[in-house]
Short mmCIF file of C-alpha atoms in Angstrom, two decimals:
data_model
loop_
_atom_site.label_atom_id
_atom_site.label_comp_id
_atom_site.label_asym_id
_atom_site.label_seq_id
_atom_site.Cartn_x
_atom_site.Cartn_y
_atom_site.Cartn_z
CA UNK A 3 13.15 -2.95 6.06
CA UNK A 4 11.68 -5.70 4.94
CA UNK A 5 11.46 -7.37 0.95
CA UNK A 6 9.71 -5.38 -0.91
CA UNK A 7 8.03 -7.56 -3.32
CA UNK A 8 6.26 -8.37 0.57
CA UNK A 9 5.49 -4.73 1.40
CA UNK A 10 4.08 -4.08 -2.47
CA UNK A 11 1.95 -7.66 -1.64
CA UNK A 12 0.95 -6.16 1.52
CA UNK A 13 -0.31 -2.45 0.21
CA UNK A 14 -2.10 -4.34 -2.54
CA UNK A 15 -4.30 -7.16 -0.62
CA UNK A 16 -4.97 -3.52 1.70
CA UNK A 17 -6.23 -1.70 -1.59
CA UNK A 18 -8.19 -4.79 -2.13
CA UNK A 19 -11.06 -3.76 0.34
CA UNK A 20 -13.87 -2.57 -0.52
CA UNK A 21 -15.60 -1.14 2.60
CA UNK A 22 -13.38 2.00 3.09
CA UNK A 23 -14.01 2.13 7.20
CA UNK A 24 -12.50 -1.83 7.17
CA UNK A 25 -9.70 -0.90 4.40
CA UNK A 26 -8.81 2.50 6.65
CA UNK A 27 -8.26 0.19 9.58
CA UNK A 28 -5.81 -1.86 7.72
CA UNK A 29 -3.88 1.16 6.83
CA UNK A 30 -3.78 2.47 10.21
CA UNK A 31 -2.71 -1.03 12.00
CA UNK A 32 -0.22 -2.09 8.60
CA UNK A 33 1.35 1.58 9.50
CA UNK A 34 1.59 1.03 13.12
CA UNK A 35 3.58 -2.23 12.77
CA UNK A 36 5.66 -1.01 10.11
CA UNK A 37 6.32 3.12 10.53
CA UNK A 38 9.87 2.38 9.01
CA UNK A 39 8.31 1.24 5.84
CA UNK A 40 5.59 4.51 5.30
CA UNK A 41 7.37 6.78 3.64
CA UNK A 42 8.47 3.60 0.80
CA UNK A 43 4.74 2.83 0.96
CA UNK A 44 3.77 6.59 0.45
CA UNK A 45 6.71 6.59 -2.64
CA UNK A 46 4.74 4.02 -3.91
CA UNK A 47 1.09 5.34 -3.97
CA UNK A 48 2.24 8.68 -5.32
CA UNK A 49 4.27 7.01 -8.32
CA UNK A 50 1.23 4.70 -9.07
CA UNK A 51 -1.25 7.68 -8.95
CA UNK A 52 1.06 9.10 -11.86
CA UNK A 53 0.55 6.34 -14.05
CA UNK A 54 -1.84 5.84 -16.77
CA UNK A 55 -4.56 3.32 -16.50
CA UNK A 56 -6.54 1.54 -18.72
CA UNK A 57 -9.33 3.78 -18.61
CA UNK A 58 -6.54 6.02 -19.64
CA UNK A 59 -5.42 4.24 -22.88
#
């Protein structure tokens, strides 16, 4: 597996998009070049969906 500070950099620019169609496609090829790194990807969305936001605060 690669760095993950790379991976994190990665799944952020990706949750950058706006158009959803465009930012789907990125998710779909970024998993197809890395399936060893989904499931640390996945950890990661599910432990930021836990966390408070500023909205939040």
């Amino acid at each position: 597996m690669r760095d993950l500070e790379i991976i994190e950099t990665e799944l952020m620019e990706i949750s950058a998009i706006a158009d959803d169609s465009l930012k789907l496609e990125r998710i779909i090829a970024w998993c197809a070049a890395h399936p060893d790194e989904v499931p640390f990807a996945l950890h990661q969305l599910m432990t930021r969906a836990g966390e408070p936001t500023a909205k939040d605060s």
